[in-house]
Amino acid sequence: MKDLLDIAPLGRAGIETLLDLTDHFVEVNARTIRKVPALRGRTIVSLFYEDSTRTRLSFETAAKRLGADVMTFSVSSSSVAKGESLRDTVKTIDAFGVDAFVVRHSSAGAPHMVARWTDASVVNGGDGWHAHPTQALLDAYTIRSRRGRLDGCRIAIVGDVLHSRVARSNVEAFGLLGAEITLVAPPTLLPPAVSTWPVRVAHHIDHVLDDIDVCYLLRMQLERQAQGLVPSLREYTSCFGLTADRHRRLGPEALVMHPGPLNRGVEISQEAADAPNSVITQQVAHGVSVRMAVLFRLLGSGQQIEAVSEDL
Ligand code: NCD
């Protein structure tokens, strides 16, 4: 495997291999010294053309904990500000000699193009509305770690599906792992192709609350919204928000998830976000371990993780 651009090419077996590998890195991250020399001497570039807090820091933390060198590219202080193209930027960085690019871009397909321009590995860190494979892997890992398996798990993905690369990758990953998925959104925030997806659809959160094991809230993507897709944020919250009352109805066993960043008071209430059955912080923590697994799988030159772990 050279690149990780999408979930589908992994198939169920490929996803499970990465989740099993993640177990080892969760163990590494529980140590006092959270570092293994698995990718010592390798160089990883984070090429983020879009804002990010957790994805970027998570990848950079993962790379450093594997002993790799990290180069950080900042759009605002680079020659992109002088009009340099994505291709020229990639070719320039490639000429330094790098082993992997982690790419986030507002255009769907940008990481796929980067993968054609370089022999280095490319990881999709989120492209437009299209895909966010490592988010899906860390979400699947979080559910698996709490429930043992995703087979038969009833998952509601609630909110702005139309603008969400997280929803697209999660539908693929959760579906391949055997979950039963319901998308909960107004018709204006669902993609036209949704009828071809392996999901059920509901148009009000109250219709699903009693029958789900996981309530996955999507961020209301204010920056991607054309005006008028929802009448008002208050109205959105009244039909799709996990309010304190709804959270109580959900029951203590059901997991509350969100990819971040949270719009507290819009798609998720303070009470739900900070409740004992909210695993939002665990999602973030697992993100580092999952990304260590991905980078190790792409760049680890066939070493066994056990051997690397004992090397300390
Ligand atoms: C998501 C993203 O940027 O795709 N955040 C993340 O990576 N955790 C979700 C979002 O911004 O809505």
Short mmCIF file of C-alpha atoms and ligand atoms in Angstrom, two decimals:
data_model
loop_
_atom_site.label_atom_id
_atom_site.label_comp_id
_atom_site.label_asym_id
_atom_site.label_seq_id
_atom_site.Cartn_x
_atom_site.Cartn_y
_atom_site.Cartn_z
CA MET A 1 0.00 0.00 0.00
CA LYS A 2 1.58 3.32 -1.11
CA ASP A 3 -1.17 5.78 -0.17
CA LEU A 4 -4.25 6.11 2.02
CA LEU A 5 -6.68 8.23 0.04
CA ASP A 6 -10.06 6.57 0.60
CA ILE A 7 -11.68 3.94 2.81
CA ALA A 8 -13.26 1.71 0.14
CA PRO A 9 -10.01 0.28 -1.34
CA LEU A 10 -9.04 -1.02 2.11
CA GLY A 11 -12.04 -3.33 2.31
CA ARG A 12 -13.07 -4.88 5.59
CA ALA A 13 -9.82 -6.83 5.95
CA GLY A 14 -7.65 -3.76 5.34
CA ILE A 15 -9.57 -1.72 7.90
CA GLU A 16 -9.32 -4.51 10.47
CA THR A 17 -5.57 -4.87 9.90
CA LEU A 18 -5.14 -1.15 10.66
CA LEU A 19 -7.39 -1.30 13.73
CA ASP A 20 -5.47 -4.32 15.07
CA LEU A 21 -2.21 -2.46 14.50
CA THR A 22 -3.69 0.53 16.35
CA ASP A 23 -3.99 -1.63 19.50
CA HIS A 24 -0.19 -1.76 19.66
CA PHE A 25 0.14 2.00 19.38
CA VAL A 26 -2.51 2.59 22.04
CA GLU A 27 -0.23 0.56 24.28
CA VAL A 28 2.80 2.66 23.26
CA ASN A 29 0.81 5.85 23.98
CA ALA A 30 -0.03 4.60 27.48
CA ARG A 31 3.68 4.43 28.41
CA THR A 32 5.60 7.14 30.23
CA ILE A 33 7.84 7.52 27.19
CA ARG A 34 5.46 7.51 24.27
CA LYS A 35 7.94 6.96 21.50
CA VAL A 36 9.20 4.09 19.33
CA PRO A 37 11.94 4.31 16.72
CA ALA A 38 9.85 2.72 13.95
CA LEU A 39 10.25 5.56 11.42
CA ARG A 40 13.57 7.01 12.55
CA GLY A 41 15.22 8.84 9.66
CA ARG A 42 12.00 9.16 7.63
CA THR A 43 10.53 12.58 6.81
CA ILE A 44 6.82 13.37 6.82
CA VAL A 45 5.36 16.65 5.52
CA SER A 46 2.03 18.04 6.58
CA LEU A 47 0.61 20.00 3.65
CA PHE A 48 -2.54 21.64 4.96
CA TYR A 49 -4.34 24.07 2.66
CA GLU A 50 -7.31 24.23 5.02
CA ASP A 51 -7.63 25.07 8.70
CA SER A 52 -7.20 22.26 11.17
CA THR A 53 -6.43 21.84 14.84
CA ARG A 54 -6.79 18.18 15.70
CA THR A 55 -6.05 16.45 12.39
CA ARG A 56 -2.82 18.31 11.79
CA LEU A 57 -1.52 18.11 15.37
CA SER A 58 -2.60 14.49 15.58
CA PHE A 59 -0.63 13.52 12.45
CA GLU A 60 2.40 15.51 13.58
CA THR A 61 2.27 13.93 17.04
CA ALA A 62 1.90 10.48 15.47
CA ALA A 63 4.89 11.03 13.19
CA LYS A 64 7.08 12.30 16.05
CA ARG A 65 6.13 9.39 18.29
CA LEU A 66 7.33 7.07 15.54
CA GLY A 67 10.66 8.90 15.51
CA ALA A 68 10.13 10.54 12.10
CA ASP A 69 11.16 14.08 11.21
CA VAL A 70 8.20 16.39 10.54
CA MET A 71 8.08 19.28 8.09
CA THR A 72 5.16 21.64 8.51
CA PHE A 73 3.89 23.62 5.56
CA SER A 74 1.93 26.75 6.29
CA VAL A 75 -0.06 28.12 3.35
CA SER A 76 -0.22 31.69 4.61
CA SER A 77 3.56 32.05 5.00
CA SER A 78 4.57 30.05 1.89
CA SER A 79 4.92 30.86 -1.81
CA VAL A 80 1.29 29.79 -2.24
CA ALA A 81 0.63 33.37 -1.15
CA LYS A 82 2.62 34.38 -4.29
CA GLY A 83 0.46 32.15 -6.49
CA GLU A 84 2.53 28.95 -6.62
CA SER A 85 0.47 26.01 -7.81
CA LEU A 86 -0.19 22.84 -5.80
CA ARG A 87 1.84 20.82 -8.31
CA ASP A 88 4.89 23.12 -8.13
CA THR A 89 4.66 23.18 -4.33
CA VAL A 90 4.58 19.39 -4.18
CA LYS A 91 7.44 19.03 -6.68
CA THR A 92 9.53 21.50 -4.66
CA ILE A 93 8.98 19.73 -1.35
CA ASP A 94 9.49 16.36 -3.06
CA ALA A 95 12.92 17.52 -4.24
CA PHE A 96 14.04 17.85 -0.59
CA GLY A 97 13.55 14.09 -0.28
CA VAL A 98 10.49 13.24 1.78
CA ASP A 99 8.76 9.94 2.52
CA ALA A 100 5.15 10.97 3.02
CA PHE A 101 2.78 13.87 2.47
CA VAL A 102 -0.30 14.34 4.64
CA VAL A 103 -2.60 16.51 2.52
CA ARG A 104 -5.66 18.54 3.44
CA HIS A 105 -7.29 20.60 0.72
CA SER A 106 -10.64 22.23 0.06
CA SER A 107 -10.84 20.57 -3.38
CA ALA A 108 -12.07 16.99 -3.56
CA GLY A 109 -9.42 14.84 -5.24
CA ALA A 110 -6.40 17.08 -4.46
CA PRO A 111 -4.59 14.34 -2.45
CA HIS A 112 -5.17 11.90 -5.35
CA MET A 113 -3.43 14.35 -7.69
CA VAL A 114 -0.55 14.77 -5.26
CA ALA A 115 -0.19 10.97 -5.18
CA ARG A 116 0.32 11.00 -8.96
CA TRP A 117 3.02 13.68 -8.77
CA THR A 118 5.23 12.01 -6.18
CA ASP A 119 6.65 8.59 -5.37
CA ALA A 120 6.29 9.41 -1.67
CA SER A 121 3.28 8.08 0.23
CA VAL A 122 0.25 10.34 0.44
CA VAL A 123 -2.33 10.32 3.22
CA ASN A 124 -5.61 12.14 2.73
CA GLY A 125 -6.14 14.43 5.72
CA GLY A 126 -9.52 15.60 4.36
CA ASP A 127 -10.39 16.74 0.82
CA GLY A 128 -13.38 19.01 0.23
CA TRP A 129 -16.65 17.23 0.90
CA HIS A 130 -15.17 13.96 -0.33
CA ALA A 131 -13.22 11.87 2.18
CA HIS A 132 -11.46 11.85 5.53
CA PRO A 133 -10.26 8.26 5.88
CA THR A 134 -8.23 8.55 9.09
CA GLN A 135 -11.21 10.17 10.85
CA ALA A 136 -13.33 7.16 9.85
CA LEU A 137 -10.65 4.77 11.09
CA LEU A 138 -10.35 6.50 14.48
CA ASP A 139 -14.15 6.58 14.81
CA ALA A 140 -14.41 2.88 13.96
CA TYR A 141 -11.60 2.16 16.42
CA THR A 142 -13.37 4.13 19.17
CA ILE A 143 -16.64 2.24 18.67
CA ARG A 144 -14.83 -1.10 18.50
CA SER A 145 -12.91 -0.34 21.71
CA ARG A 146 -16.19 0.36 23.57
CA ARG A 147 -18.48 -2.25 22.02
CA GLY A 148 -16.11 -4.99 20.83
CA ARG A 149 -17.38 -4.94 17.24
CA LEU A 150 -19.35 -2.88 14.75
CA ASP A 151 -21.36 -5.77 13.32
CA GLY A 152 -25.02 -5.05 13.98
CA CYS A 153 -24.21 -1.79 15.78
CA ARG A 154 -26.97 0.78 15.13
CA ILE A 155 -25.32 4.09 14.30
CA ALA A 156 -27.12 7.37 13.57
CA ILE A 157 -25.06 10.00 11.74
CA VAL A 158 -26.87 13.27 12.36
CA GLY A 159 -26.65 16.62 10.63
CA ASP A 160 -24.94 18.27 7.71
CA VAL A 161 -24.19 15.13 5.65
CA LEU A 162 -24.09 17.07 2.37
CA HIS A 163 -20.97 19.06 3.27
CA SER A 164 -19.31 16.33 5.30
CA ARG A 165 -16.31 14.29 4.18
CA VAL A 166 -16.45 12.70 7.63
CA ALA A 167 -19.96 11.35 6.93
CA ARG A 168 -18.93 9.93 3.55
CA SER A 169 -15.88 8.10 4.92
CA ASN A 170 -17.75 6.93 8.01
CA VAL A 171 -20.61 5.49 5.96
CA GLU A 172 -18.04 3.48 3.99
CA ALA A 173 -16.06 2.31 7.01
CA PHE A 174 -18.98 1.56 9.34
CA GLY A 175 -20.81 -0.18 6.47
CA LEU A 176 -17.82 -2.39 5.61
CA LEU A 177 -17.56 -3.35 9.29
CA GLY A 178 -21.21 -4.48 9.39
CA ALA A 179 -22.95 -1.59 11.17
CA GLU A 180 -26.54 -0.50 10.47
CA ILE A 181 -26.40 3.18 9.55
CA THR A 182 -29.17 5.77 9.63
CA LEU A 183 -28.51 9.27 8.29
CA VAL A 184 -30.57 11.90 10.07
CA ALA A 185 -30.77 15.21 8.20
CA PRO A 186 -33.11 17.60 6.47
CA PRO A 187 -33.51 16.78 2.74
CA THR A 188 -31.53 19.96 1.91
CA LEU A 189 -28.47 18.63 3.78
CA LEU A 190 -28.40 15.19 2.15
CA PRO A 191 -26.47 14.49 -1.08
CA PRO A 192 -28.61 13.58 -4.12
CA ALA A 193 -26.84 10.19 -4.39
CA VAL A 194 -27.88 9.13 -0.89
CA SER A 195 -30.45 6.68 -2.29
CA THR A 196 -27.54 4.59 -3.61
CA TRP A 197 -25.77 4.48 -0.22
CA PRO A 198 -26.19 1.49 2.12
CA VAL A 199 -28.08 3.55 4.72
CA ARG A 200 -31.54 4.38 6.00
CA VAL A 201 -32.64 7.99 6.13
CA ALA A 202 -34.65 9.85 8.79
CA HIS A 203 -35.62 13.51 8.91
CA HIS A 204 -35.90 14.10 12.66
CA ILE A 205 -33.57 13.06 15.48
CA ASP A 206 -36.55 12.12 17.68
CA HIS A 207 -37.40 9.31 15.23
CA VAL A 208 -34.16 7.43 15.92
CA LEU A 209 -33.18 8.17 19.53
CA ASP A 210 -34.77 5.06 21.06
CA ASP A 211 -33.15 2.62 18.63
CA ILE A 212 -29.48 3.51 18.39
CA ASP A 213 -26.22 2.42 19.96
CA VAL A 214 -24.20 5.38 18.68
CA CYS A 215 -25.31 8.97 18.11
CA TYR A 216 -22.71 10.58 15.82
CA LEU A 217 -23.24 14.34 15.50
CA LEU A 218 -21.73 16.17 12.56
CA ARG A 219 -20.56 19.73 12.80
CA MET A 220 -22.86 22.26 11.20
CA GLN A 221 -20.40 23.45 8.51
CA LEU A 222 -21.14 27.15 8.57
CA GLU A 223 -18.17 27.97 6.32
CA ARG A 224 -19.38 25.65 3.56
CA GLN A 225 -23.02 26.59 3.71
CA ALA A 226 -24.71 28.29 0.83
CA GLN A 227 -27.35 30.41 2.53
CA GLY A 228 -30.79 29.03 3.03
CA LEU A 229 -30.21 25.27 3.45
CA VAL A 230 -31.66 25.46 6.94
CA PRO A 231 -34.17 28.13 7.96
CA SER A 232 -32.19 29.08 11.09
CA LEU A 233 -29.73 27.52 13.49
CA ARG A 234 -32.41 27.50 16.20
CA GLU A 235 -34.70 25.51 13.93
CA TYR A 236 -31.84 23.15 13.07
CA THR A 237 -31.19 22.52 16.77
CA SER A 238 -34.87 21.88 17.42
CA CYS A 239 -34.98 19.04 14.84
CA PHE A 240 -31.39 17.72 14.79
CA GLY A 241 -29.56 18.91 17.91
CA LEU A 242 -28.69 16.50 20.72
CA THR A 243 -30.20 18.67 23.44
CA ALA A 244 -29.96 17.83 27.15
CA ASP A 245 -33.48 16.31 27.10
CA ARG A 246 -32.75 14.15 24.10
CA HIS A 247 -29.46 13.09 25.61
CA ARG A 248 -31.33 11.80 28.69
CA ARG A 249 -33.65 9.83 26.40
CA LEU A 250 -30.67 8.26 24.66
CA GLY A 251 -29.70 6.27 27.73
CA PRO A 252 -26.33 5.74 29.39
CA GLU A 253 -25.18 2.85 27.16
CA ALA A 254 -25.38 4.73 23.85
CA LEU A 255 -22.20 6.48 22.76
CA VAL A 256 -22.13 10.17 21.84
CA MET A 257 -19.57 11.02 19.14
CA HIS A 258 -18.48 14.12 17.21
CA PRO A 259 -15.44 14.70 14.96
CA GLY A 260 -14.82 18.21 16.30
CA PRO A 261 -14.73 21.15 16.24
CA LEU A 262 -17.97 21.36 18.25
CA ASN A 263 -20.63 24.03 17.83
CA ARG A 264 -21.87 23.74 21.39
CA GLY A 265 -25.52 24.68 21.62
CA VAL A 266 -26.12 24.00 17.90
CA GLU A 267 -25.68 20.30 17.02
CA ILE A 268 -24.68 19.22 20.54
CA SER A 269 -25.56 20.53 23.99
CA GLN A 270 -23.05 21.15 26.73
CA GLU A 271 -24.62 18.30 28.76
CA ALA A 272 -24.30 15.75 25.95
CA ALA A 273 -20.77 16.78 24.97
CA ASP A 274 -19.43 16.42 28.50
CA ALA A 275 -21.50 13.40 29.62
CA PRO A 276 -19.92 10.11 30.75
CA ASN A 277 -21.17 8.35 27.60
CA SER A 278 -19.56 10.99 25.35
CA VAL A 279 -16.40 9.53 23.79
CA ILE A 280 -15.36 12.71 21.98
CA THR A 281 -12.08 13.02 23.89
CA GLN A 282 -11.31 9.34 23.31
CA GLN A 283 -11.84 9.89 19.58
CA VAL A 284 -9.11 12.53 19.68
CA ALA A 285 -6.78 10.33 21.73
CA HIS A 286 -7.33 7.35 19.43
CA GLY A 287 -6.62 9.61 16.45
CA VAL A 288 -2.92 9.68 17.35
CA SER A 289 -2.69 5.89 17.66
CA VAL A 290 -4.64 5.28 14.43
CA ARG A 291 -2.41 7.71 12.53
CA MET A 292 0.69 6.02 13.95
CA ALA A 293 -0.71 2.74 12.59
CA VAL A 294 -1.38 4.28 9.17
CA LEU A 295 2.08 5.88 8.89
CA PHE A 296 3.75 2.70 10.14
CA ARG A 297 1.84 0.60 7.61
CA LEU A 298 2.78 2.94 4.74
CA LEU A 299 6.42 3.56 5.64
CA GLY A 300 7.39 0.82 8.07
CA SER A 301 9.19 -1.33 5.44
CA GLY A 302 7.70 -4.59 6.64
CA GLN A 303 9.06 -4.45 10.22
CA GLN A 304 6.96 -6.15 12.85
CA ILE A 305 5.56 -3.74 15.41
CA GLU A 306 6.52 -6.11 18.26
CA ALA A 307 10.16 -5.86 17.19
CA VAL A 308 9.97 -2.07 17.04
CA SER A 309 8.31 -1.81 20.45
CA GLU A 310 10.97 -3.98 22.10
CA ASP A 311 13.71 -1.90 20.54
CA LEU A 312 13.48 0.73 23.29
C1 NCD B 1 -13.63 17.54 10.43
C2 NCD B 1 -13.03 18.03 9.14
O1 NCD B 1 -12.34 19.03 9.07
O2 NCD B 1 -13.26 17.33 8.17
N1 NCD B 1 -12.87 17.78 11.54
C3 NCD B 1 -11.86 16.92 11.81
O3 NCD B 1 -11.04 16.61 10.99
N2 NCD B 1 -11.86 16.36 13.02
C4 NCD B 1 -15.02 17.83 10.60
C5 NCD B 1 -15.49 19.23 10.42
O4 NCD B 1 -14.72 20.16 10.30
O5 NCD B 1 -16.71 19.39 10.43
#
